[in-house]
Amino acid sequence: MKNLIFALCIFGLMACEKTIDYDLPTEEPQLAVSSKIVAGDSIHAIVSISSEALNPVTKFSEDATLTLFENGTNVATLTVDNDRQIVDNARVYFFTAKHNFIVGADYKLQATQANYESVVGNTSLPSVPIVENVSYDPTTFKIKANIKDPSASGNIYRIELVGEFSNYALGFSSKDITVEFYEGYSDFLDTDEDGEFGYRAFVRDEFFNGGTKNLELKLQDYFGGTSKIFLKITAISNSQFEFEKSIDIFNYADIGPFSEPVTIFSNMSNSKGVFGAESSTYVQIL
Amino acid sequence: MLIEGIYSSDTLIEIIESKLDVKISFASKNFKNQNFEIKSSTLKVSTILKLIFDPLLFDFVIRPNKILIKKKAAINANSTIVTMSGFVEDLESGERLISADVFIPGTGYGTTTNTFGFYSLSFPYSDSIIIVAQLIGYSPLISSLIERPTENVDFLLRTEDALLNEVVINVKESAFSKTQMSTVKLNADQIKAMPAFMGEVDVLKAVKFLAGVQSVGEGSVNYIVRGGNPDQNLILLDGVPVYNVSHLFGIFSVFNIDAIKHVELTKGGFPAHFGGRLSSVLEVNMKEGNLKEFHGSGGFGLLSAKLALEGPIVKDKASFMISGRRTYSDLIYRPFLTDGLDAGYYFTDLNAKVNWKLNKKNRLYLSFYNGLDKAFDKEDPQANSAFDAELKWGNYTSALRWNHLFSSKLFGNLTATFSRFNFQIGSFYRYDSITTAINYFSRITDYGIKYDFDYQYSNVHSIKTGISYTYHNFKPGALSLSTTASSLQDLDSILNLAPPTFTNDFSLYIEDSWTINQRLQLNLGTHYAAYLVNNKFYNSLQPRLSGRYLLSPSWSLKASYVYMEQYIHLLTNSAIGLPTDLWVTSTENIDPQRSHQAAIGTTLSFGKSKWEFTNELFYKDLKGLIAYKPSASIAPATNWENQIITNGKGSAYGWESFLRYNSKKTNGWVAYTLSKSTRQFAELNEGEKFPFKYDRRHDLKIVLNRHFTKKFSLGLTWIFNTGIRATIPISTYVDLNGVKVIRFSKRNDYQYPNYHRLDVNMNWKKKTNWGERNWGLSIYNAYNRRNPFLIYFDLSGTSRNANQISLFPFLPSFYYNFKF
């Protein structure tokens, strides 16, 4: 229906359309740091150089200095690893550092580079989630699990089902309204029967803080071609949650000219990029 | 003295001086020469002198060979209080006149006729009181109580056109002495004098030229009042809410000017009898029909043709009015379509009204409106298979009203209303002998009843009270299926995409217009509203206060405070006003919209009352606002509650200035608004306050209409406003997953280029032996300004750019109208 309406409107308006050069506000290229602490592993980051939205130039920094602070103390300087990845003919430089990360500690990441303004971001590492009583019924495809939430409030969990190869994501659904999907597949299923559908969902502890969350899911992606399936529950920092949520909404947003744009969340000081943290638990269900 | 007709003050004084052989002396600097229509054939000299000097607040004493003029003493408040009531009517058609002023000059006693032309006025009796009845477009009528001992007095006003002499608009005392503020009236003639667009003058386009009212953009009938949302404007056609007022995807409104008598916009200081919307009430009243003679009018323009007929069913007792309008472009091009294809678009309007004077105390009105927009596409009916589609939407409204005059002090009106907005998309598939039809429709239906009373309790207290009930049926979306295929006939033929909601809307109000003294008048009231939806009960007691203080007879100071609640919301992309816009109700999860509003202002009349200058400061705060989630832009039929964000806040404040000029040959106004409005949602802009999309800092409009000769007139309108606000892409970068992320500005941080436009209308009028005909040429956007309607950004490819859509360039059009 809405396509028909849009078609009628746009058809009527096409004759009056012109491409224009606007005096849009411009800004100097800035450091955009995307970084994540993965518990028990390391910290990863890339530093992209931002460019104007209408004249994009993909460029990554190799020369930035990324310093990690733990509770205010300098604990590591990230170095470029040997991973090679190309985006738009530009090499991506991955920064990384090993460190024994502490649950609940405050981490600050600072990036500096000559001729660019320094940027910082803050996050804290959530504890590894405790997942119990996991069950899977292959006849109904229903999965049950309990998440034991620590007493501190504000915990957020990402829920995924992954195959054995390269964390291949499988689709699932839930009728539980506290299981939040942001990917925009609300019309994908019969919601009365299966609830909402998506490839990742989030649960916030505001309704079970310090208690147990009884999770009920239904596997929907039976054709993943995988012989093993894992339930992956990841405790994520608030900044990581806000970033992933905004990315999901952005990716599945209505792109009509009348829709309001989705702002991608950032907790870096120049509003570009994110510094998050996460701790995962895998439980094999099949 | 035997005297009848139209005289100027000078002439009347000369007549008295010559008849009585006296000399009348007075300070000429206080004298205003005016024309008077003397209705009674015999008047005392004293009455004529009162006609002249009462408005000037002077009294007189008749002595042998001389008449002494002195400063007028105030009416003795201890005198017997009398109540005079009746109706103000058009002399020629018998139609009752809305919002006419009835007052006693220089005393502070006055009132305004209600929607049915009724007035009731109490005052201390004096045997020489002069009463004035007046309304813009009519010659004022001045009467003396000496000649009218009865308590029931009807005033029959002549239109200015009916007078042979040039008439100076008289004292408009009551215009600025009323307590009500933030109100503007327009009559059909004023609207018709404004430039037409594609041959059509439009009520809502005229309203958008008033101070404090801003269009959301070209190609949309939606408008913003004092920083509110488009859904906060209540639009009433003969007292019935009209939910979607757009034709042709919002380019025209549903109001056919030939069927309209009077338009009144209230944008603040709402009296207690208004409720249900936060920002404005637009009352559009249809003509009643001529009680005395049969008349007609019609015409055609670039886009549509129209015809209106009115006349008595029983002379002076019952009358009718019927008016129709249809676009005709499809009728012209459809015969040229080939291959059996039939496609087109048209809209129609049908207005009808009957009024019946049962007796002196009872009158019935029955009014009806039906509008339809339809776009369709049909394939060859002879082909083996075909796919047809149609899109249509429209309103039905009807009202049955019964006026009853209980006494000279008490007037009652009982109204039963029906209103429905229906939107439908149909598709029909035919293959061999099997046909299948799928229809999607959404609908809102209201059934209402209300009883309103006007009670003139005393010369100090005038009371309005009433009660109303409306049953709303919201049907956001449903699919129906019918087929001749035998295998599918068992299917459920109706599928509700969103469950229908039934709500009960009840209100009760009382307000007292309290005249404390000649300078100070208050309007104190309260509006109680109750709303029941899905076992959730909302109710509120809403205080309404306004006051007027007369600084001088021509200069008043006014202030108001109101609290309002609104229980329905519109899911709309306000920039385009599509028929898919969805009216939804507050639910247990979605709170009502709430608003506190305050205003203070002055009104000054000068230049022999030809000029009126109003200035107001206003402040409004808003709560319970809803908005689309950033990812959505068109109202979804399903699961709509999950597509919105709630509990938004907003505020708006500003200054409005309105300078209006009105004379026989020239009329117009300058309206300027300086304002700021913001919004705040927890889920948007990181929870920070941001500018409202229509936060236009400056808004200036000029309307000018001049009759150069009896045959030719020229109308000009010019509008300037600060561009609307938008969120724009600023920069781009790559995230940890290699995805390119676009960073947008803060919400609504960017401002579109300013908007300005000049429209011109030239009209040639000629009286004929059968009536009158006029034709005209209108130019829209005379200097071809490419105003941005929409700027959007193509960010998908490597060559990224900004695109502007401008709607209407230089656009001349013609029209031809006639009346008989």
PDB file of N, CA, C and O in Angstrom, chain A residues 1 5 8-9 13 16-20 22 24 27 32 34 46 48 50-51 53 88 254 257-261 264 271-273, chain B residues 391 425 440 573 576 578 630-631 633 727-728 730-736 740 743-744 747 790-792 800 802-804 806-807:
ATOM      1  N   MET A   1       0.824  -1.202   0.000  1.00  0.00           N
ATOM      2  CA  MET A   1       0.000   0.000   0.000  1.00  0.00           C
ATOM      3  C   MET A   1       0.862   1.258   0.000  1.00  0.00           C
ATOM      4  O   MET A   1       0.669   2.160  -0.789  1.00  0.00           O
ATOM      5  N   ILE A   5       1.293   4.577  -2.619  1.00  0.00           N
ATOM      6  CA  ILE A   5       1.177   5.987  -2.255  1.00  0.00           C
ATOM      7  C   ILE A   5       2.450   6.739  -2.631  1.00  0.00           C
ATOM      8  O   ILE A   5       2.411   7.805  -3.237  1.00  0.00           O
ATOM      9  N   LEU A   8       2.691   7.283  -6.343  1.00  0.00           N
ATOM     10  CA  LEU A   8       1.840   8.372  -6.824  1.00  0.00           C
ATOM     11  C   LEU A   8       2.454   9.726  -6.504  1.00  0.00           C
ATOM     12  O   LEU A   8       2.459  10.637  -7.321  1.00  0.00           O
ATOM     13  N   CYS A   9       2.959   9.829  -5.266  1.00  0.00           N
ATOM     14  CA  CYS A   9       3.547  11.108  -4.864  1.00  0.00           C
ATOM     15  C   CYS A   9       4.802  11.412  -5.670  1.00  0.00           C
ATOM     16  O   CYS A   9       4.947  12.496  -6.220  1.00  0.00           O
ATOM     17  N   LEU A  13       5.929  14.395  -8.315  1.00  0.00           N
ATOM     18  CA  LEU A  13       6.938  15.352  -7.907  1.00  0.00           C
ATOM     19  C   LEU A  13       8.213  15.298  -8.747  1.00  0.00           C
ATOM     20  O   LEU A  13       9.034  16.190  -8.688  1.00  0.00           O
ATOM     21  N   CYS A  16       9.619  18.148 -10.705  1.00  0.00           N
ATOM     22  CA  CYS A  16      10.067  19.324  -9.979  1.00  0.00           C
ATOM     23  C   CYS A  16      11.349  19.056  -9.210  1.00  0.00           C
ATOM     24  O   CYS A  16      11.746  19.842  -8.380  1.00  0.00           O
ATOM     25  N   GLU A  17      11.979  17.921  -9.462  1.00  0.00           N
ATOM     26  CA  GLU A  17      13.148  17.566  -8.685  1.00  0.00           C
ATOM     27  C   GLU A  17      14.409  18.075  -9.383  1.00  0.00           C
ATOM     28  O   GLU A  17      14.512  18.054 -10.595  1.00  0.00           O
ATOM     29  N   LYS A  18      15.354  18.524  -8.596  1.00  0.00           N
ATOM     30  CA  LYS A  18      16.644  18.892  -9.177  1.00  0.00           C
ATOM     31  C   LYS A  18      17.741  18.576  -8.174  1.00  0.00           C
ATOM     32  O   LYS A  18      17.520  18.588  -6.963  1.00  0.00           O
ATOM     33  N   THR A  19      18.902  18.287  -8.712  1.00  0.00           N
ATOM     34  CA  THR A  19      20.058  18.039  -7.852  1.00  0.00           C
ATOM     35  C   THR A  19      20.688  19.379  -7.526  1.00  0.00           C
ATOM     36  O   THR A  19      20.858  20.224  -8.406  1.00  0.00           O
ATOM     37  N   ILE A  20      21.028  19.558  -6.298  1.00  0.00           N
ATOM     38  CA  ILE A  20      21.489  20.880  -5.892  1.00  0.00           C
ATOM     39  C   ILE A  20      22.811  20.783  -5.156  1.00  0.00           C
ATOM     40  O   ILE A  20      23.156  19.756  -4.598  1.00  0.00           O
ATOM     41  N   TYR A  22      24.356  22.218  -2.002  1.00  0.00           N
ATOM     42  CA  TYR A  22      23.966  22.958  -0.821  1.00  0.00           C
ATOM     43  C   TYR A  22      25.169  23.378  -0.024  1.00  0.00           C
ATOM     44  O   TYR A  22      26.190  22.703   0.012  1.00  0.00           O
ATOM     45  N   LEU A  24      26.136  22.886   2.800  1.00  0.00           N
ATOM     46  CA  LEU A  24      25.971  22.096   4.003  1.00  0.00           C
ATOM     47  C   LEU A  24      27.104  22.400   4.976  1.00  0.00           C
ATOM     48  O   LEU A  24      28.213  22.719   4.558  1.00  0.00           O
ATOM     49  N   GLU A  27      32.852  19.691   8.164  1.00  0.00           N
ATOM     50  CA  GLU A  27      33.749  19.570   9.296  1.00  0.00           C
ATOM     51  C   GLU A  27      35.050  18.937   8.832  1.00  0.00           C
ATOM     52  O   GLU A  27      35.083  18.184   7.858  1.00  0.00           O
ATOM     53  N   ALA A  32      37.801   8.517  13.929  1.00  0.00           N
ATOM     54  CA  ALA A  32      36.606   7.782  14.338  1.00  0.00           C
ATOM     55  C   ALA A  32      37.070   6.414  14.832  1.00  0.00           C
ATOM     56  O   ALA A  32      37.552   5.596  14.043  1.00  0.00           O
ATOM     57  N   SER A  34      36.500   2.800  16.462  1.00  0.00           N
ATOM     58  CA  SER A  34      35.539   1.739  16.770  1.00  0.00           C
ATOM     59  C   SER A  34      36.306   0.655  17.508  1.00  0.00           C
ATOM     60  O   SER A  34      37.261   0.088  16.954  1.00  0.00           O
ATOM     61  N   ILE A  46      39.723  -0.188  15.303  1.00  0.00           N
ATOM     62  CA  ILE A  46      40.189   0.401  14.051  1.00  0.00           C
ATOM     63  C   ILE A  46      39.977   1.901  14.151  1.00  0.00           C
ATOM     64  O   ILE A  46      39.085   2.373  14.868  1.00  0.00           O
ATOM     65  N   SER A  48      39.249   5.015  11.805  1.00  0.00           N
ATOM     66  CA  SER A  48      38.871   5.493  10.472  1.00  0.00           C
ATOM     67  C   SER A  48      38.975   7.014  10.461  1.00  0.00           C
ATOM     68  O   SER A  48      38.759   7.656  11.484  1.00  0.00           O
ATOM     69  N   SER A  50      37.308  10.264   9.256  1.00  0.00           N
ATOM     70  CA  SER A  50      35.992  10.633   8.735  1.00  0.00           C
ATOM     71  C   SER A  50      36.111  11.568   7.541  1.00  0.00           C
ATOM     72  O   SER A  50      37.113  12.280   7.385  1.00  0.00           O
ATOM     73  N   SER A  51      35.080  11.559   6.716  1.00  0.00           N
ATOM     74  CA  SER A  51      35.055  12.475   5.568  1.00  0.00           C
ATOM     75  C   SER A  51      33.635  12.985   5.403  1.00  0.00           C
ATOM     76  O   SER A  51      32.707  12.526   6.075  1.00  0.00           O
ATOM     77  N   ALA A  53      29.927  13.606   4.239  1.00  0.00           N
ATOM     78  CA  ALA A  53      28.935  12.598   3.869  1.00  0.00           C
ATOM     79  C   ALA A  53      28.692  12.562   2.364  1.00  0.00           C
ATOM     80  O   ALA A  53      28.460  11.496   1.789  1.00  0.00           O
ATOM     81  N   ASP A  88      37.033  -0.515   0.128  1.00  0.00           N
ATOM     82  CA  ASP A  88      37.139   0.552  -0.893  1.00  0.00           C
ATOM     83  C   ASP A  88      38.606   0.821  -1.265  1.00  0.00           C
ATOM     84  O   ASP A  88      39.046   1.976  -1.302  1.00  0.00           O
ATOM     85  N   ASP A 254      13.137   2.367   7.137  1.00  0.00           N
ATOM     86  CA  ASP A 254      12.448   2.832   5.944  1.00  0.00           C
ATOM     87  C   ASP A 254      13.321   3.918   5.310  1.00  0.00           C
ATOM     88  O   ASP A 254      13.683   4.894   5.964  1.00  0.00           O
ATOM     89  N   PRO A 257      12.084   9.205   1.473  1.00  0.00           N
ATOM     90  CA  PRO A 257      12.608  10.559   1.679  1.00  0.00           C
ATOM     91  C   PRO A 257      11.955  11.286   2.843  1.00  0.00           C
ATOM     92  O   PRO A 257      12.475  12.285   3.312  1.00  0.00           O
ATOM     93  N   PHE A 258      10.811  10.780   3.311  1.00  0.00           N
ATOM     94  CA  PHE A 258      10.119  11.472   4.385  1.00  0.00           C
ATOM     95  C   PHE A 258      10.453  10.922   5.768  1.00  0.00           C
ATOM     96  O   PHE A 258       9.976  11.417   6.769  1.00  0.00           O
ATOM     97  N   SER A 259      11.255   9.837   5.806  1.00  0.00           N
ATOM     98  CA  SER A 259      11.536   9.262   7.119  1.00  0.00           C
ATOM     99  C   SER A 259      12.671  10.012   7.798  1.00  0.00           C
ATOM    100  O   SER A 259      13.565  10.551   7.138  1.00  0.00           O
ATOM    101  N   GLU A 260      12.595  10.056   9.102  1.00  0.00           N
ATOM    102  CA  GLU A 260      13.660  10.688   9.863  1.00  0.00           C
ATOM    103  C   GLU A 260      14.864   9.754   9.894  1.00  0.00           C
ATOM    104  O   GLU A 260      14.705   8.541  10.046  1.00  0.00           O
ATOM    105  N   PRO A 261      16.080  10.261   9.755  1.00  0.00           N
ATOM    106  CA  PRO A 261      17.252   9.381   9.767  1.00  0.00           C
ATOM    107  C   PRO A 261      17.501   8.804  11.154  1.00  0.00           C
ATOM    108  O   PRO A 261      17.089   9.367  12.161  1.00  0.00           O
ATOM    109  N   ILE A 264      23.306   6.970  14.549  1.00  0.00           N
ATOM    110  CA  ILE A 264      24.121   5.883  15.092  1.00  0.00           C
ATOM    111  C   ILE A 264      24.738   6.352  16.413  1.00  0.00           C
ATOM    112  O   ILE A 264      25.363   7.420  16.479  1.00  0.00           O
ATOM    113  N   SER A 271      31.699  12.177  18.787  1.00  0.00           N
ATOM    114  CA  SER A 271      30.436  11.608  18.295  1.00  0.00           C
ATOM    115  C   SER A 271      30.625  10.669  17.118  1.00  0.00           C
ATOM    116  O   SER A 271      29.722  10.483  16.320  1.00  0.00           O
ATOM    117  N   LYS A 272      31.808  10.104  16.981  1.00  0.00           N
ATOM    118  CA  LYS A 272      32.026   9.123  15.913  1.00  0.00           C
ATOM    119  C   LYS A 272      32.705   7.908  16.521  1.00  0.00           C
ATOM    120  O   LYS A 272      33.749   8.031  17.168  1.00  0.00           O
ATOM    121  N   GLY A 273      32.080   6.760  16.285  1.00  0.00           N
ATOM    122  CA  GLY A 273      32.660   5.529  16.773  1.00  0.00           C
ATOM    123  C   GLY A 273      32.111   5.118  18.121  1.00  0.00           C
ATOM    124  O   GLY A 273      31.257   5.801  18.698  1.00  0.00           O
TER     125      GLY A 273
ATOM    126  N   LEU B 391      -7.929   3.460  -5.574  1.00  0.00           N
ATOM    127  CA  LEU B 391      -7.567   4.044  -4.288  1.00  0.00           C
ATOM    128  C   LEU B 391      -8.575   5.149  -4.046  1.00  0.00           C
ATOM    129  O   LEU B 391      -8.766   6.008  -4.903  1.00  0.00           O
ATOM    130  N   ILE B 425      -8.151   0.845  -0.372  1.00  0.00           N
ATOM    131  CA  ILE B 425      -7.414   0.433  -1.569  1.00  0.00           C
ATOM    132  C   ILE B 425      -8.013  -0.888  -2.024  1.00  0.00           C
ATOM    133  O   ILE B 425      -8.132  -1.825  -1.228  1.00  0.00           O
ATOM    134  N   TYR B 440      -8.394  -3.266   1.084  1.00  0.00           N
ATOM    135  CA  TYR B 440      -7.850  -2.838   2.375  1.00  0.00           C
ATOM    136  C   TYR B 440      -8.575  -1.553   2.744  1.00  0.00           C
ATOM    137  O   TYR B 440      -8.764  -0.671   1.907  1.00  0.00           O
ATOM    138  N   ASN B 573       2.950  11.623   8.536  1.00  0.00           N
ATOM    139  CA  ASN B 573       4.139  12.328   8.133  1.00  0.00           C
ATOM    140  C   ASN B 573       3.629  13.689   7.717  1.00  0.00           C
ATOM    141  O   ASN B 573       3.059  13.855   6.646  1.00  0.00           O
ATOM    142  N   ILE B 576       3.430  15.685   4.159  1.00  0.00           N
ATOM    143  CA  ILE B 576       2.729  15.355   2.936  1.00  0.00           C
ATOM    144  C   ILE B 576       1.228  15.150   3.118  1.00  0.00           C
ATOM    145  O   ILE B 576       0.491  15.277   2.173  1.00  0.00           O
ATOM    146  N   LEU B 578      -0.887  12.511   3.720  1.00  0.00           N
ATOM    147  CA  LEU B 578      -1.448  11.464   2.880  1.00  0.00           C
ATOM    148  C   LEU B 578      -2.753  10.940   3.465  1.00  0.00           C
ATOM    149  O   LEU B 578      -2.982  11.030   4.668  1.00  0.00           O
ATOM    150  N   PRO B 630      12.442   6.588  14.545  1.00  0.00           N
ATOM    151  CA  PRO B 630      13.239   7.116  13.436  1.00  0.00           C
ATOM    152  C   PRO B 630      13.165   6.265  12.176  1.00  0.00           C
ATOM    153  O   PRO B 630      13.347   6.751  11.078  1.00  0.00           O
ATOM    154  N   SER B 631      12.875   4.997  12.330  1.00  0.00           N
ATOM    155  CA  SER B 631      12.905   4.124  11.153  1.00  0.00           C
ATOM    156  C   SER B 631      11.614   4.164  10.352  1.00  0.00           C
ATOM    157  O   SER B 631      11.549   3.578   9.280  1.00  0.00           O
ATOM    158  N   SER B 633       8.047   6.047   8.553  1.00  0.00           N
ATOM    159  CA  SER B 633       7.609   7.323   7.980  1.00  0.00           C
ATOM    160  C   SER B 633       6.170   7.302   7.507  1.00  0.00           C
ATOM    161  O   SER B 633       5.596   8.331   7.235  1.00  0.00           O
ATOM    162  N   THR B 727      17.203  17.101   9.745  1.00  0.00           N
ATOM    163  CA  THR B 727      18.397  16.402  10.201  1.00  0.00           C
ATOM    164  C   THR B 727      19.169  15.984   8.951  1.00  0.00           C
ATOM    165  O   THR B 727      18.588  15.366   8.061  1.00  0.00           O
ATOM    166  N   ILE B 728      20.426  16.324   8.880  1.00  0.00           N
ATOM    167  CA  ILE B 728      21.161  16.073   7.640  1.00  0.00           C
ATOM    168  C   ILE B 728      22.419  15.251   7.903  1.00  0.00           C
ATOM    169  O   ILE B 728      22.961  15.263   9.007  1.00  0.00           O
ATOM    170  N   ILE B 730      26.244  14.522   8.024  1.00  0.00           N
ATOM    171  CA  ILE B 730      27.398  15.407   8.162  1.00  0.00           C
ATOM    172  C   ILE B 730      28.665  14.723   7.661  1.00  0.00           C
ATOM    173  O   ILE B 730      29.420  15.277   6.884  1.00  0.00           O
ATOM    174  N   SER B 731      28.868  13.507   8.154  1.00  0.00           N
ATOM    175  CA  SER B 731      30.138  12.857   7.805  1.00  0.00           C
ATOM    176  C   SER B 731      29.953  11.347   7.764  1.00  0.00           C
ATOM    177  O   SER B 731      28.894  10.831   8.128  1.00  0.00           O
ATOM    178  N   THR B 732      31.001  10.673   7.325  1.00  0.00           N
ATOM    179  CA  THR B 732      30.939   9.220   7.243  1.00  0.00           C
ATOM    180  C   THR B 732      32.254   8.618   7.718  1.00  0.00           C
ATOM    181  O   THR B 732      33.315   9.252   7.614  1.00  0.00           O
ATOM    182  N   TYR B 733      32.187   7.414   8.276  1.00  0.00           N
ATOM    183  CA  TYR B 733      33.380   6.693   8.721  1.00  0.00           C
ATOM    184  C   TYR B 733      33.081   5.202   8.668  1.00  0.00           C
ATOM    185  O   TYR B 733      31.956   4.801   8.351  1.00  0.00           O
ATOM    186  N   VAL B 734      34.070   4.390   8.982  1.00  0.00           N
ATOM    187  CA  VAL B 734      33.906   2.936   8.906  1.00  0.00           C
ATOM    188  C   VAL B 734      34.018   2.348  10.305  1.00  0.00           C
ATOM    189  O   VAL B 734      34.913   2.743  11.080  1.00  0.00           O
ATOM    190  N   ASP B 735      33.127   1.411  10.635  1.00  0.00           N
ATOM    191  CA  ASP B 735      33.169   0.842  11.984  1.00  0.00           C
ATOM    192  C   ASP B 735      33.979  -0.457  12.008  1.00  0.00           C
ATOM    193  O   ASP B 735      34.554  -0.881  10.997  1.00  0.00           O
ATOM    194  N   LEU B 736      33.992  -1.096  13.153  1.00  0.00           N
ATOM    195  CA  LEU B 736      34.845  -2.261  13.380  1.00  0.00           C
ATOM    196  C   LEU B 736      34.505  -3.428  12.460  1.00  0.00           C
ATOM    197  O   LEU B 736      35.346  -4.275  12.169  1.00  0.00           O
ATOM    198  N   LYS B 740      30.169   1.128   6.586  1.00  0.00           N
ATOM    199  CA  LYS B 740      30.267   2.582   6.529  1.00  0.00           C
ATOM    200  C   LYS B 740      29.107   3.190   7.327  1.00  0.00           C
ATOM    201  O   LYS B 740      27.943   2.908   7.055  1.00  0.00           O
ATOM    202  N   ARG B 743      27.193   9.697   9.896  1.00  0.00           N
ATOM    203  CA  ARG B 743      26.859  10.467  11.096  1.00  0.00           C
ATOM    204  C   ARG B 743      25.967  11.644  10.689  1.00  0.00           C
ATOM    205  O   ARG B 743      26.326  12.435   9.815  1.00  0.00           O
ATOM    206  N   PHE B 744      24.810  11.723  11.331  1.00  0.00           N
ATOM    207  CA  PHE B 744      23.873  12.809  11.041  1.00  0.00           C
ATOM    208  C   PHE B 744      24.046  13.934  12.054  1.00  0.00           C
ATOM    209  O   PHE B 744      24.596  13.747  13.132  1.00  0.00           O
ATOM    210  N   ARG B 747      19.356  16.331  15.822  1.00  0.00           N
ATOM    211  CA  ARG B 747      18.045  16.304  15.199  1.00  0.00           C
ATOM    212  C   ARG B 747      17.559  17.729  14.889  1.00  0.00           C
ATOM    213  O   ARG B 747      17.587  18.616  15.745  1.00  0.00           O
ATOM    214  N   LEU B 790      11.101  19.533  -0.248  1.00  0.00           N
ATOM    215  CA  LEU B 790      11.799  18.432   0.413  1.00  0.00           C
ATOM    216  C   LEU B 790      13.235  18.404  -0.092  1.00  0.00           C
ATOM    217  O   LEU B 790      13.478  18.575  -1.289  1.00  0.00           O
ATOM    218  N   ILE B 791      14.168  18.220   0.805  1.00  0.00           N
ATOM    219  CA  ILE B 791      15.554  17.968   0.408  1.00  0.00           C
ATOM    220  C   ILE B 791      15.917  16.590   0.939  1.00  0.00           C
ATOM    221  O   ILE B 791      15.762  16.325   2.132  1.00  0.00           O
ATOM    222  N   TYR B 792      16.280  15.722   0.053  1.00  0.00           N
ATOM    223  CA  TYR B 792      16.702  14.404   0.535  1.00  0.00           C
ATOM    224  C   TYR B 792      18.061  14.055  -0.045  1.00  0.00           C
ATOM    225  O   TYR B 792      18.498  14.636  -1.035  1.00  0.00           O
ATOM    226  N   ARG B 800      27.373  10.616  -4.372  1.00  0.00           N
ATOM    227  CA  ARG B 800      26.336  11.014  -3.427  1.00  0.00           C
ATOM    228  C   ARG B 800      25.921  12.453  -3.688  1.00  0.00           C
ATOM    229  O   ARG B 800      26.754  13.281  -4.054  1.00  0.00           O
ATOM    230  N   ALA B 802      22.668  15.745  -2.878  1.00  0.00           N
ATOM    231  CA  ALA B 802      21.466  16.245  -2.221  1.00  0.00           C
ATOM    232  C   ALA B 802      20.479  16.619  -3.307  1.00  0.00           C
ATOM    233  O   ALA B 802      20.838  17.253  -4.294  1.00  0.00           O
ATOM    234  N   ASN B 803      19.235  16.209  -3.129  1.00  0.00           N
ATOM    235  CA  ASN B 803      18.214  16.498  -4.125  1.00  0.00           C
ATOM    236  C   ASN B 803      17.128  17.362  -3.510  1.00  0.00           C
ATOM    237  O   ASN B 803      16.663  17.095  -2.400  1.00  0.00           O
ATOM    238  N   GLN B 804      16.745  18.353  -4.240  1.00  0.00           N
ATOM    239  CA  GLN B 804      15.653  19.215  -3.777  1.00  0.00           C
ATOM    240  C   GLN B 804      14.436  18.997  -4.656  1.00  0.00           C
ATOM    241  O   GLN B 804      14.539  18.935  -5.879  1.00  0.00           O
ATOM    242  N   SER B 806      11.024  20.903  -5.528  1.00  0.00           N
ATOM    243  CA  SER B 806      10.209  22.115  -5.407  1.00  0.00           C
ATOM    244  C   SER B 806       8.890  21.816  -6.086  1.00  0.00           C
ATOM    245  O   SER B 806       8.865  21.226  -7.171  1.00  0.00           O
ATOM    246  N   LEU B 807       7.817  22.215  -5.475  1.00  0.00           N
ATOM    247  CA  LEU B 807       6.535  21.780  -6.024  1.00  0.00           C
ATOM    248  C   LEU B 807       6.006  22.675  -7.145  1.00  0.00           C
ATOM    249  O   LEU B 807       5.960  22.300  -8.289  1.00  0.00           O
TER     250      LEU B 807
END
